[in-house]
mmCIF file of C-alpha atoms in Angstrom:
data_model
loop_
_atom_site.group_PDB
_atom_site.id
_atom_site.type_symbol
_atom_site.label_atom_id
_atom_site.label_comp_id
_atom_site.label_asym_id
_atom_site.label_seq_id
_atom_site.Cartn_x
_atom_site.Cartn_y
_atom_site.Cartn_z
ATOM 1 C CA MET A 289 0.000 0.000 0.000
ATOM 2 C CA LEU A 290 1.442 3.345 -0.994
ATOM 3 C CA PRO A 291 1.373 6.289 1.429
ATOM 4 C CA CYS A 292 -1.885 8.136 1.857
ATOM 5 C CA ARG A 293 -2.411 11.859 1.849
ATOM 6 C CA ALA A 294 -5.185 14.278 2.592
ATOM 7 C CA ALA A 295 -7.451 15.116 -0.271
ATOM 8 C CA VAL A 296 -6.520 18.371 -1.947
ATOM 9 C CA ALA A 297 -10.072 19.691 -1.731
ATOM 10 C CA ALA A 298 -11.015 22.315 0.833
ATOM 11 C CA ALA A 299 -11.579 21.161 4.391
ATOM 12 C CA PRO A 300 -15.044 19.624 4.825
ATOM 13 C CA GLN A 301 -17.736 21.628 6.572
ATOM 14 C CA VAL A 302 -18.623 18.575 8.643
ATOM 15 C CA VAL A 303 -16.326 16.246 10.528
ATOM 16 C CA PRO A 304 -16.449 12.750 8.984
ATOM 17 C CA ARG A 305 -16.142 9.590 11.074
ATOM 18 C CA MET A 306 -15.921 5.908 10.248
ATOM 19 C CA GLY A 307 -16.193 2.595 12.034
ATOM 20 C CA MET A 308 -15.337 -0.956 10.950
ATOM 21 C CA PHE A 309 -17.091 -3.856 12.683
ATOM 22 C CA TYR A 310 -16.328 -7.575 12.569
ATOM 23 C CA PHE A 311 -18.867 -10.299 13.298
ATOM 24 C CA GLY A 312 -16.890 -13.519 13.633
ATOM 25 C CA THR A 313 -18.088 -16.907 12.347
ATOM 26 C CA GLY A 314 -20.450 -15.439 9.770
ATOM 27 C CA MET A 315 -24.236 -15.239 10.076
ATOM 28 C CA ASN A 316 -27.271 -17.212 8.936
ATOM 29 C CA MET A 317 -26.915 -16.165 5.305
ATOM 30 C CA ARG A 318 -29.886 -18.274 4.205
ATOM 31 C CA GLN A 319 -32.088 -15.820 6.094
ATOM 32 C CA PHE A 320 -30.024 -12.626 5.982
ATOM 33 C CA TYR A 321 -30.459 -10.815 2.667
ATOM 34 C CA PRO A 322 -33.554 -8.704 1.914
ATOM 35 C CA GLU A 323 -36.074 -9.893 -0.654
ATOM 36 C CA GLY A 324 -35.797 -7.799 -3.784
ATOM 37 C CA LEU A 325 -33.435 -4.969 -4.621
ATOM 38 C CA GLY A 326 -33.414 -1.220 -4.216
ATOM 39 C CA PRO A 327 -34.868 1.142 -1.604
ATOM 40 C CA ASP A 328 -38.116 -0.817 -1.194
ATOM 41 C CA ALA A 329 -36.557 -4.254 -0.698
ATOM 42 C CA ALA A 330 -38.332 -6.275 2.008
ATOM 43 C CA LEU A 331 -36.070 -6.803 4.989
ATOM 44 C CA SER A 332 -35.405 -10.318 6.203
ATOM 45 C CA ARG A 333 -36.319 -11.409 9.707
ATOM 46 C CA ILE A 334 -32.732 -10.886 10.833
ATOM 47 C CA LEU A 335 -32.584 -7.339 9.458
ATOM 48 C CA LYS A 336 -36.145 -6.367 10.427
ATOM 49 C CA PRO A 337 -34.937 -4.438 13.523
ATOM 50 C CA LEU A 338 -33.358 -1.929 11.124
ATOM 51 C CA GLU A 339 -36.662 -1.014 9.445
ATOM 52 C CA ALA A 340 -36.842 2.297 11.334
ATOM 53 C CA HIS A 341 -33.596 3.329 9.645
ATOM 54 C CA ARG A 342 -34.575 2.479 6.074
ATOM 55 C CA GLY A 343 -32.797 4.984 3.850
ATOM 56 C CA LYS A 344 -29.838 5.076 6.237
ATOM 57 C CA PHE A 345 -28.224 1.741 5.358
ATOM 58 C CA THR A 346 -27.457 -0.535 2.414
ATOM 59 C CA VAL A 347 -27.060 -4.308 2.426
ATOM 60 C CA LEU A 348 -24.317 -5.143 -0.077
ATOM 61 C CA SER A 349 -24.730 -8.630 -1.515
ATOM 62 C CA GLY A 350 -21.992 -9.964 -3.772
ATOM 63 C CA THR A 351 -19.006 -9.123 -1.574
ATOM 64 C CA GLN A 352 -16.123 -11.538 -1.218
ATOM 65 C CA LEU A 353 -13.024 -11.907 0.964
ATOM 66 C CA GLU A 354 -10.514 -13.744 -1.218
ATOM 67 C CA HIS A 355 -8.464 -15.089 1.689
ATOM 68 C CA GLY A 356 -11.416 -15.543 4.012
ATOM 69 C CA GLY A 357 -13.753 -18.498 4.121
ATOM 70 C CA GLY A 358 -12.633 -20.010 7.405
ATOM 71 C CA HIS A 359 -11.920 -19.201 11.011
ATOM 72 C CA ASP A 360 -8.855 -17.189 10.024
ATOM 73 C CA GLY A 361 -11.220 -14.619 8.517
ATOM 74 C CA ALA A 362 -10.398 -11.829 10.953
ATOM 75 C CA TYR A 363 -6.808 -11.775 9.679
ATOM 76 C CA PRO A 364 -7.594 -10.718 6.068
ATOM 77 C CA PHE A 365 -10.832 -8.910 6.964
ATOM 78 C CA SER A 366 -9.527 -5.342 6.807
ATOM 79 C CA THR A 367 -6.397 -5.799 4.684
ATOM 80 C CA SER A 368 -7.085 -8.721 2.289
ATOM 81 C CA ILE A 369 -3.803 -10.321 3.430
ATOM 82 C CA ALA A 370 -3.838 -14.115 3.726
ATOM 83 C CA ALA A 371 -3.277 -15.696 7.125
ATOM 84 C CA GLY A 372 0.387 -16.477 7.628
ATOM 85 C CA GLU A 373 1.580 -13.679 5.345
ATOM 86 C CA LYS A 374 3.034 -10.415 6.622
ATOM 87 C CA GLN A 375 0.273 -7.966 7.410
ATOM 88 C CA SER A 376 -0.226 -4.512 5.886
ATOM 89 C CA VAL A 377 -1.736 -1.271 7.129
ATOM 90 C CA SER A 378 -5.493 -1.415 7.699
ATOM 91 C CA PRO A 379 -7.988 1.196 6.434
ATOM 92 C CA ASP A 380 -8.634 2.673 9.861
ATOM 93 C CA GLN A 381 -4.934 3.384 10.293
ATOM 94 C CA LEU A 382 -4.679 5.029 6.878
ATOM 95 C CA VAL A 383 -7.479 7.336 7.961
ATOM 96 C CA ALA A 384 -5.940 7.822 11.415
ATOM 97 C CA GLU A 385 -2.693 9.058 9.873
ATOM 98 C CA TRP A 386 -4.589 12.107 8.647
ATOM 99 C CA HIS A 387 -7.548 12.671 10.948
ATOM 100 C CA GLY A 388 -5.638 11.571 14.038
ATOM 101 C CA LYS A 389 -3.681 14.802 14.005
ATOM 102 C CA GLN A 390 -6.795 16.650 15.149
ATOM 103 C CA THR A 391 -7.991 14.301 17.908
ATOM 104 C CA ARG A 392 -6.826 13.031 21.298
ATOM 105 C CA PHE A 393 -6.850 9.465 19.995
ATOM 106 C CA PRO A 394 -5.833 8.859 16.359
ATOM 107 C CA SER A 395 -7.945 5.707 16.481
ATOM 108 C CA LEU A 396 -9.617 3.440 19.003
ATOM 109 C CA GLN A 397 -9.771 -0.351 18.942
ATOM 110 C CA PHE A 398 -12.606 -2.112 20.770
ATOM 111 C CA SER A 399 -13.449 -5.801 21.012
ATOM 112 C CA VAL A 400 -15.404 -8.302 23.033
ATOM 113 C CA LYS A 401 -11.977 -9.765 23.877
ATOM 114 C CA ARG A 402 -9.081 -7.701 25.242
ATOM 115 C CA GLY A 403 -5.682 -7.590 23.521
ATOM 116 C CA THR A 404 -4.857 -8.738 20.013
ATOM 117 C CA GLY A 405 -5.402 -12.501 20.067
ATOM 118 C CA PHE A 406 -2.443 -12.618 17.685
ATOM 119 C CA GLY A 407 -1.267 -16.134 16.932
ATOM 120 C CA SER A 408 -4.749 -17.622 17.283
ATOM 121 C CA GLN A 409 -7.795 -17.779 15.042
ATOM 122 C CA ALA A 410 -9.777 -15.787 17.605
ATOM 123 C CA LEU A 411 -8.198 -12.436 16.772
ATOM 124 C CA ALA A 412 -9.396 -9.600 18.990
ATOM 125 C CA THR A 413 -8.407 -6.840 16.586
ATOM 126 C CA ILE A 414 -8.750 -5.912 12.923
ATOM 127 C CA SER A 415 -6.346 -2.939 13.155
ATOM 128 C CA TRP A 416 -2.797 -3.124 11.817
ATOM 129 C CA ASN A 417 -0.133 -0.421 11.619
ATOM 130 C CA ARG A 418 2.234 0.184 8.702
ATOM 131 C CA GLN A 419 4.669 -2.404 10.049
ATOM 132 C CA GLY A 420 1.911 -5.014 10.096
ATOM 133 C CA VAL A 421 1.743 -5.000 13.888
ATOM 134 C CA PRO A 422 -1.694 -5.699 15.403
ATOM 135 C CA LEU A 423 -3.101 -2.926 17.593
ATOM 136 C CA ALA A 424 -4.526 -4.133 20.885
ATOM 137 C CA ALA A 425 -8.225 -3.708 21.606
ATOM 138 C CA GLU A 426 -9.993 -2.878 24.871
ATOM 139 C CA ASN A 427 -13.174 -4.630 25.979
ATOM 140 C CA ASP A 428 -13.975 -3.094 29.384
ATOM 141 C CA PRO A 429 -16.556 -0.266 29.186
ATOM 142 C CA LYS A 430 -15.370 1.236 32.472
ATOM 143 C CA GLN A 431 -11.753 1.340 31.305
ATOM 144 C CA ILE A 432 -12.799 2.881 27.994
ATOM 145 C CA PHE A 433 -14.948 5.512 29.703
ATOM 146 C CA ASP A 434 -12.111 6.454 32.062
ATOM 147 C CA GLN A 435 -9.662 6.672 29.163
ATOM 148 C CA LEU A 436 -11.975 8.936 27.195
ATOM 149 C CA PHE A 437 -13.583 11.138 29.813
ATOM 150 C CA ARG A 438 -12.391 10.761 33.409
ATOM 151 C CA PRO A 439 -9.829 13.430 34.414
ATOM 152 C CA ASN A 440 -6.724 12.363 36.296
ATOM 153 C CA ASP A 441 -6.413 13.471 39.908
ATOM 154 C CA ALA A 442 -3.211 15.050 41.259
ATOM 155 C CA ALA A 443 -1.637 11.711 42.179
ATOM 156 C CA GLN A 444 -2.407 10.241 38.762
ATOM 157 C CA GLN A 445 -0.969 13.308 37.029
ATOM 158 C CA ALA A 446 2.247 13.009 39.028
ATOM 159 C CA GLY A 447 2.490 9.317 38.254
ATOM 160 C CA GLN A 448 1.860 9.996 34.591
ATOM 161 C CA SER A 449 4.731 12.504 34.474
ATOM 162 C CA VAL A 450 7.075 9.916 35.968
ATOM 163 C CA GLU A 451 5.861 7.322 33.468
ATOM 164 C CA PHE A 452 6.453 9.705 30.550
ATOM 165 C CA ARG A 453 10.044 10.321 31.668
ATOM 166 C CA GLN A 454 10.703 6.606 32.109
ATOM 167 C CA ARG A 455 9.310 5.756 28.694
ATOM 168 C CA GLN A 456 11.360 8.504 27.053
ATOM 169 C CA SER A 457 14.486 7.237 28.804
ATOM 170 C CA VAL A 458 13.868 3.704 27.534
ATOM 171 C CA LEU A 459 13.264 4.989 24.008
ATOM 172 C CA ASP A 460 16.474 7.016 24.069
ATOM 173 C CA ALA A 461 18.452 3.947 25.129
ATOM 174 C CA VAL A 462 16.841 1.725 22.495
ATOM 175 C CA LEU A 463 17.440 4.303 19.768
ATOM 176 C CA SER A 464 21.082 4.683 20.786
ATOM 177 C CA ASP A 465 21.627 0.918 20.639
ATOM 178 C CA ALA A 466 19.878 0.711 17.274
ATOM 179 C CA LYS A 467 22.053 3.443 15.783
ATOM 180 C CA GLN A 468 25.182 1.693 16.996
ATOM 181 C CA LEU A 469 23.956 -1.572 15.490
ATOM 182 C CA GLY A 470 23.264 0.240 12.224
ATOM 183 C CA ARG A 471 26.975 0.864 11.766
ATOM 184 C CA GLN A 472 27.690 -2.853 11.958
ATOM 185 C CA VAL A 473 24.975 -4.628 9.968
ATOM 186 C CA SER A 474 25.246 -5.716 6.368
ATOM 187 C CA GLN A 475 23.235 -4.155 3.590
ATOM 188 C CA ALA A 476 21.026 -7.243 3.568
ATOM 189 C CA ASP A 477 20.029 -6.629 7.183
ATOM 190 C CA ARG A 478 19.434 -2.910 6.764
ATOM 191 C CA ARG A 479 15.832 -3.316 5.615
ATOM 192 C CA GLN A 480 14.919 -5.091 8.831
ATOM 193 C CA LEU A 481 16.732 -2.441 10.822
ATOM 194 C CA ASP A 482 14.870 0.303 8.962
ATOM 195 C CA GLN A 483 11.593 -1.345 9.943
ATOM 196 C CA TYR A 484 12.828 -1.395 13.524
ATOM 197 C CA PHE A 485 13.619 2.327 13.335
ATOM 198 C CA ASN A 486 10.145 2.993 11.951
ATOM 199 C CA SER A 487 8.597 1.167 14.889
ATOM 200 C CA ILE A 488 10.658 3.232 17.326
ATOM 201 C CA ARG A 489 9.580 6.440 15.601
ATOM 202 C CA GLU A 490 5.924 5.410 15.877
ATOM 203 C CA VAL A 491 6.332 4.837 19.606
ATOM 204 C CA GLU A 492 8.071 8.198 19.956
ATOM 205 C CA GLN A 493 5.275 9.968 18.091
ATOM 206 C CA SER A 494 2.686 8.262 20.266
ATOM 207 C CA LEU A 495 4.515 9.350 23.418
ATOM 208 C CA ARG A 496 4.761 12.942 22.203
ATOM 209 C CA ARG A 497 1.027 12.935 21.507
ATOM 210 C CA GLU A 498 0.247 11.663 24.988
ATOM 211 C CA ILE A 499 2.444 14.338 26.548
ATOM 212 C CA ASP A 500 0.865 17.036 24.383
ATOM 213 C CA TRP A 501 -2.681 16.017 25.339
ATOM 214 C CA ALA A 502 -1.969 15.279 29.014
ATOM 215 C CA ASP A 503 -2.703 18.824 30.192
ATOM 216 C CA ARG A 504 -5.748 19.357 27.991
ATOM 217 C CA PRO A 505 -9.069 18.787 29.763
ATOM 218 C CA LYS A 506 -11.090 15.781 28.711
ATOM 219 C CA PRO A 507 -14.613 16.392 27.399
ATOM 220 C CA GLU A 508 -17.650 16.044 29.658
ATOM 221 C CA PRO A 509 -20.453 14.791 27.400
ATOM 222 C CA SER A 510 -24.074 14.411 28.377
ATOM 223 C CA ARG A 511 -24.867 10.823 29.331
ATOM 224 C CA THR A 512 -28.635 11.191 29.341
ATOM 225 C CA GLY A 513 -30.328 7.891 28.593
ATOM 226 C CA MET A 514 -27.093 5.909 28.733
ATOM 227 C CA GLY A 515 -26.032 3.139 31.091
ATOM 228 C CA GLU A 516 -23.800 3.324 34.141
ATOM 229 C CA PHE A 517 -20.281 2.959 32.810
ATOM 230 C CA GLU A 518 -18.806 2.983 36.326
ATOM 231 C CA LYS A 519 -20.678 -0.240 37.164
ATOM 232 C CA ALA A 520 -19.987 -1.971 33.869
ATOM 233 C CA VAL A 521 -18.853 -5.589 33.904
ATOM 234 C CA SER A 522 -16.403 -6.757 31.254
ATOM 235 C CA PRO A 523 -16.865 -10.108 29.463
ATOM 236 C CA GLU A 524 -14.179 -11.594 31.740
ATOM 237 C CA GLY A 525 -16.047 -10.258 34.781
ATOM 238 C CA ASN A 526 -18.330 -11.967 37.264
ATOM 239 C CA GLY A 527 -21.732 -13.583 36.970
ATOM 240 C CA ASP A 528 -23.478 -10.214 36.758
ATOM 241 C CA PHE A 529 -22.438 -9.892 33.109
ATOM 242 C CA LEU A 530 -25.346 -9.413 30.725
ATOM 243 C CA TYR A 531 -24.539 -9.071 27.055
ATOM 244 C CA ASP A 532 -27.502 -6.798 26.348
ATOM 245 C CA ASN A 533 -26.193 -4.234 28.845
ATOM 246 C CA TYR A 534 -22.652 -4.674 27.599
ATOM 247 C CA ALA A 535 -23.497 -4.250 23.911
ATOM 248 C CA LYS A 536 -25.421 -1.043 24.553
ATOM 249 C CA LEU A 537 -22.646 0.415 26.715
ATOM 250 C CA MET A 538 -20.045 -0.296 24.040
ATOM 251 C CA TYR A 539 -22.157 1.327 21.329
ATOM 252 C CA ASP A 540 -22.853 4.292 23.628
ATOM 253 C CA LEU A 541 -19.112 4.732 24.127
ATOM 254 C CA ILE A 542 -18.486 4.729 20.382
ATOM 255 C CA ALA A 543 -21.197 7.364 19.951
ATOM 256 C CA LEU A 544 -19.690 9.516 22.716
ATOM 257 C CA ALA A 545 -16.177 9.164 21.310
ATOM 258 C CA PHE A 546 -17.404 10.371 17.916
ATOM 259 C CA GLN A 547 -19.645 13.092 19.373
ATOM 260 C CA THR A 548 -16.795 14.631 21.393
ATOM 261 C CA ASP A 549 -14.334 14.319 18.486
ATOM 262 C CA SER A 550 -12.084 12.247 20.734
ATOM 263 C CA THR A 551 -11.403 10.154 17.638
ATOM 264 C CA ARG A 552 -12.781 9.869 14.113
ATOM 265 C CA VAL A 553 -12.095 6.212 13.451
ATOM 266 C CA ILE A 554 -12.934 3.107 15.479
ATOM 267 C CA THR A 555 -12.746 -0.641 14.916
ATOM 268 C CA TYR A 556 -14.795 -3.100 16.928
ATOM 269 C CA VAL A 557 -14.671 -6.900 16.947
ATOM 270 C CA VAL A 558 -18.257 -7.497 18.026
ATOM 271 C CA ARG A 559 -17.851 -11.269 17.964
ATOM 272 C CA THR A 560 -14.641 -13.275 17.662
ATOM 273 C CA GLU A 561 -14.246 -16.513 15.749
ATOM 274 C CA LEU A 562 -15.082 -19.892 17.250
ATOM 275 C CA ALA A 563 -15.692 -19.504 21.012
ATOM 276 C CA GLY A 564 -18.334 -17.135 22.333
ATOM 277 C CA GLY A 565 -21.038 -15.239 20.523
ATOM 278 C CA VAL A 566 -23.939 -16.706 22.499
ATOM 279 C CA TYR A 567 -24.939 -15.775 26.049
ATOM 280 C CA PRO A 568 -27.381 -17.393 28.518
ATOM 281 C CA GLU A 569 -30.037 -14.696 28.086
ATOM 282 C CA PHE A 570 -30.211 -15.462 24.346
ATOM 283 C CA GLY A 571 -32.190 -18.606 25.147
ATOM 284 C CA VAL A 572 -30.591 -20.985 22.635
ATOM 285 C CA SER A 573 -29.229 -24.478 23.142
ATOM 286 C CA LYS A 574 -25.791 -24.270 21.502
ATOM 287 C CA GLY A 575 -22.808 -21.997 20.995
ATOM 288 C CA TYR A 576 -22.650 -19.794 17.915
ATOM 289 C CA HIS A 577 -19.998 -21.905 16.177
ATOM 290 C CA GLU A 578 -22.037 -25.062 16.737
ATOM 291 C CA LEU A 579 -25.143 -23.379 15.367
ATOM 292 C CA THR A 580 -23.360 -22.329 12.182
ATOM 293 C CA HIS A 581 -22.653 -26.016 11.522
ATOM 294 C CA HIS A 582 -26.405 -26.474 11.397
ATOM 295 C CA GLY A 583 -26.591 -29.257 8.799
ATOM 296 C CA ASN A 584 -29.805 -27.591 7.569
ATOM 297 C CA ASP A 585 -31.488 -28.695 10.784
ATOM 298 C CA PRO A 586 -34.564 -26.440 11.239
ATOM 299 C CA LYS A 587 -33.969 -25.995 14.981
ATOM 300 C CA ASN A 588 -30.357 -24.960 14.462
ATOM 301 C CA LEU A 589 -31.320 -22.529 11.706
ATOM 302 C CA GLU A 590 -34.098 -21.090 13.860
ATOM 303 C CA GLU A 591 -31.759 -20.542 16.804
ATOM 304 C CA LEU A 592 -29.071 -19.080 14.559
ATOM 305 C CA ALA A 593 -31.568 -16.603 13.102
ATOM 306 C CA LYS A 594 -32.718 -15.752 16.628
ATOM 307 C CA VAL A 595 -29.165 -14.928 17.709
ATOM 308 C CA ASP A 596 -28.449 -12.874 14.584
ATOM 309 C CA THR A 597 -31.670 -10.925 15.135
ATOM 310 C CA ILE A 598 -30.535 -10.102 18.673
ATOM 311 C CA TYR A 599 -27.267 -8.720 17.307
ATOM 312 C CA MET A 600 -29.159 -6.638 14.748
ATOM 313 C CA GLY A 601 -31.380 -5.360 17.557
ATOM 314 C CA HIS A 602 -28.255 -4.003 19.206
ATOM 315 C CA TRP A 603 -27.158 -2.511 15.882
ATOM 316 C CA LYS A 604 -30.539 -0.775 15.698
ATOM 317 C CA TYR A 605 -29.898 0.627 19.189
ATOM 318 C CA PHE A 606 -26.559 1.970 17.934
ATOM 319 C CA LEU A 607 -28.163 3.657 14.928
ATOM 320 C CA ASP A 608 -30.874 5.070 17.211
ATOM 321 C CA ARG A 609 -28.209 6.579 19.428
ATOM 322 C CA LEU A 610 -26.282 8.180 16.566
ATOM 323 C CA SER A 611 -29.512 9.487 15.028
ATOM 324 C CA SER A 612 -30.468 11.161 18.315
ATOM 325 C CA ILE A 613 -27.302 13.291 18.434
ATOM 326 C CA ASN A 614 -27.360 16.544 16.480
ATOM 327 C CA ASP A 615 -24.214 17.224 14.495
ATOM 328 C CA GLY A 616 -23.866 20.300 12.317
ATOM 329 C CA ASP A 617 -26.661 20.384 9.767
ATOM 330 C CA GLY A 618 -27.668 16.794 10.458
ATOM 331 C CA THR A 619 -27.134 13.983 12.924
ATOM 332 C CA LEU A 620 -24.097 12.033 14.003
ATOM 333 C CA LEU A 621 -25.326 9.112 11.892
ATOM 334 C CA ASP A 622 -25.428 11.365 8.819
ATOM 335 C CA HIS A 623 -21.736 12.131 9.259
ATOM 336 C CA THR A 624 -20.553 8.660 10.287
ATOM 337 C CA MET A 625 -19.978 5.625 8.048
ATOM 338 C CA LEU A 626 -20.267 2.223 9.704
ATOM 339 C CA GLY A 627 -19.290 -0.882 7.765
ATOM 340 C CA PHE A 628 -19.791 -4.387 9.095
ATOM 341 C CA SER A 629 -19.222 -7.842 7.661
ATOM 342 C CA SER A 630 -17.569 -11.157 8.465
ATOM 343 C CA GLY A 631 -14.801 -13.415 7.257
ATOM 344 C CA MET A 632 -17.129 -16.093 5.914
ATOM 345 C CA GLY A 633 -20.534 -16.544 4.363
ATOM 346 C CA ILE A 634 -22.441 -19.821 4.043
ATOM 347 C CA GLY A 635 -20.462 -22.510 5.807
ATOM 348 C CA HIS A 636 -16.813 -21.655 5.310
ATOM 349 C CA SER A 637 -17.327 -19.884 1.999
ATOM 350 C CA LYS A 638 -15.359 -16.746 1.189
ATOM 351 C CA ASP A 639 -18.327 -15.096 -0.518
ATOM 352 C CA THR A 640 -21.987 -14.439 0.363
ATOM 353 C CA LEU A 641 -20.821 -12.190 3.188
ATOM 354 C CA PRO A 642 -23.165 -10.300 5.565
ATOM 355 C CA THR A 643 -21.953 -6.870 4.468
ATOM 356 C CA VAL A 644 -23.832 -3.718 5.467
ATOM 357 C CA LEU A 645 -22.921 -0.035 5.259
ATOM 358 C CA SER A 646 -24.847 2.287 7.588
ATOM 359 C CA GLY A 647 -24.872 6.075 7.889
ATOM 360 C CA GLY A 648 -22.834 8.631 5.998
ATOM 361 C CA GLY A 649 -25.700 10.258 4.106
ATOM 362 C CA GLY A 650 -24.231 13.663 4.889
ATOM 363 C CA LEU A 651 -20.896 12.512 3.477
ATOM 364 C CA GLY A 652 -22.323 11.597 0.084
ATOM 365 C CA ILE A 653 -23.447 7.995 0.632
ATOM 366 C CA ARG A 654 -26.640 7.198 -1.308
ATOM 367 C CA HIS A 655 -28.374 4.323 0.418
ATOM 368 C CA GLN A 656 -30.510 1.779 -1.418
ATOM 369 C CA THR A 657 -31.538 -0.749 1.260
ATOM 370 C CA HIS A 658 -30.300 -3.670 -0.885
ATOM 371 C CA LEU A 659 -27.685 -3.359 -3.604
ATOM 372 C CA ARG A 660 -26.553 -6.359 -5.613
ATOM 373 C CA LEU A 661 -22.915 -5.876 -6.560
ATOM 374 C CA LYS A 662 -21.033 -7.724 -9.252
ATOM 375 C CA ASP A 663 -20.237 -11.236 -8.047
ATOM 376 C CA ASP A 664 -17.059 -11.482 -5.970
ATOM 377 C CA THR A 665 -16.666 -7.751 -5.410
ATOM 378 C CA PRO A 666 -13.749 -7.522 -2.960
ATOM 379 C CA LEU A 667 -14.667 -6.381 0.533
ATOM 380 C CA ALA A 668 -11.747 -3.967 0.135
ATOM 381 C CA SER A 669 -13.907 -1.969 -2.291
ATOM 382 C CA LEU A 670 -16.144 -1.039 0.634
ATOM 383 C CA TRP A 671 -13.111 0.002 2.674
ATOM 384 C CA GLN A 672 -11.832 2.105 -0.233
ATOM 385 C CA THR A 673 -15.219 3.801 -0.519
ATOM 386 C CA MET A 674 -15.096 4.714 3.162
ATOM 387 C CA ILE A 675 -11.467 5.850 3.021
ATOM 388 C CA GLU A 676 -12.227 8.203 0.144
ATOM 389 C CA LYS A 677 -15.364 9.589 1.797
ATOM 390 C CA MET A 678 -13.204 10.363 4.835
ATOM 391 C CA GLY A 679 -11.328 12.795 2.586
ATOM 392 C CA VAL A 680 -8.198 10.649 2.357
ATOM 393 C CA GLU A 681 -6.709 9.662 -0.983
ATOM 394 C CA VAL A 682 -4.427 6.738 -1.741
ATOM 395 C CA ASP A 683 -2.028 6.440 -4.642
ATOM 396 C CA GLN A 684 -3.524 3.172 -5.879
ATOM 397 C CA PRO A 685 -6.563 0.960 -5.184
ATOM 398 C CA PHE A 686 -6.638 -0.296 -1.617
ATOM 399 C CA GLN A 687 -5.333 -3.864 -1.683
ATOM 400 C CA ASP A 688 -7.513 -5.957 -4.050
ATOM 401 C CA SER A 689 -10.214 -3.293 -4.318
ATOM 402 C CA THR A 690 -11.669 -2.790 -7.782
ATOM 403 C CA GLY A 691 -12.415 0.822 -6.872
ATOM 404 C CA SER A 692 -15.007 2.562 -4.751
ATOM 405 C CA ILE A 693 -18.602 1.374 -5.020
ATOM 406 C CA GLY A 694 -19.989 3.897 -7.480
ATOM 407 C CA GLU A 695 -23.634 2.901 -6.986
ATOM 408 C CA ILE A 696 -23.658 4.313 -3.439
ATOM 409 C CA VAL A 697 -21.335 7.281 -3.868
ATOM 410 C CA GLY A 698 -23.084 10.607 -4.363
#
């Protein structure tokens, strides 16, 4: 991927935002797509919760993830890079390189599972920097709320200053050692050393940003109608965990982060591969992975559709929240693009993906409820569409993209 740059056009009158969302282990694709095409397409049972937002989303059938089709799907999801190959920069990080200069957090990574999950099929992140390093995700609503909005007290500020000095000291020592090593390595090893230097520079830039923002007050947004973040229980928490509460808190946090311009780009692994995805209150008899291997059994298909409908009910809650927040001449949903999909379709297929783009009408997205794309349209074409609507240009198509999706671009 060649370097990105800001679009030459004048600065937009509205602040654009984007989010990328991963639903691991696919969905019940036999009951997912709407019936018919265009704005008046009849929504399926699974998508019926979104009826109130007709005109604000488009189901994109025909998308494909060339190196997806199995439980390694999270690895190529955002970059089209096959599992086992060296990763490349993800779309959110391309956007963060530009928009992140104006916000406290260049990007935020959320997940139902903390960390990266790197080395396993159950990846917890879909964000990758330019060196192909996975960016860790946070899953605790309380920790996220504190990071975004809770001011540090005097003791925390003092401790933070000490931490900054220690980190800078470590970086100085590492950089000194690297420079000394640079005088000794062969030309063949210099490329690896250059990558090492780039990683050090990224850490330095991140530290400088933290220092620069440390003394700036955090925003204090209205939390009317939202849950109690201070009492939130993470997925690794105790028996009081309820996914319905958790899902709404996470979506509320994304809305608040966008509303306060704390960041303009977020990724969220809503459901990882394999384990998880079903919770006791869902009222089904098997785990999500087991249900996807339904063998066309009516009970399995019914329970799978029930679970998917629950997830779409939470997505509806998210769209409700964004629609309720005024933003410039529209709403936060009008100025935010949200793309979700998975790494597999029917069974372990790499096509027939559950791909949906929501929001962004104020950014030039023309929604059609159900749009049938050319067969095997790369998922990267959706990411390229979103990148470009964020006002960021790239010097070539993003990965295997065949170009932005012209049918939805105003």
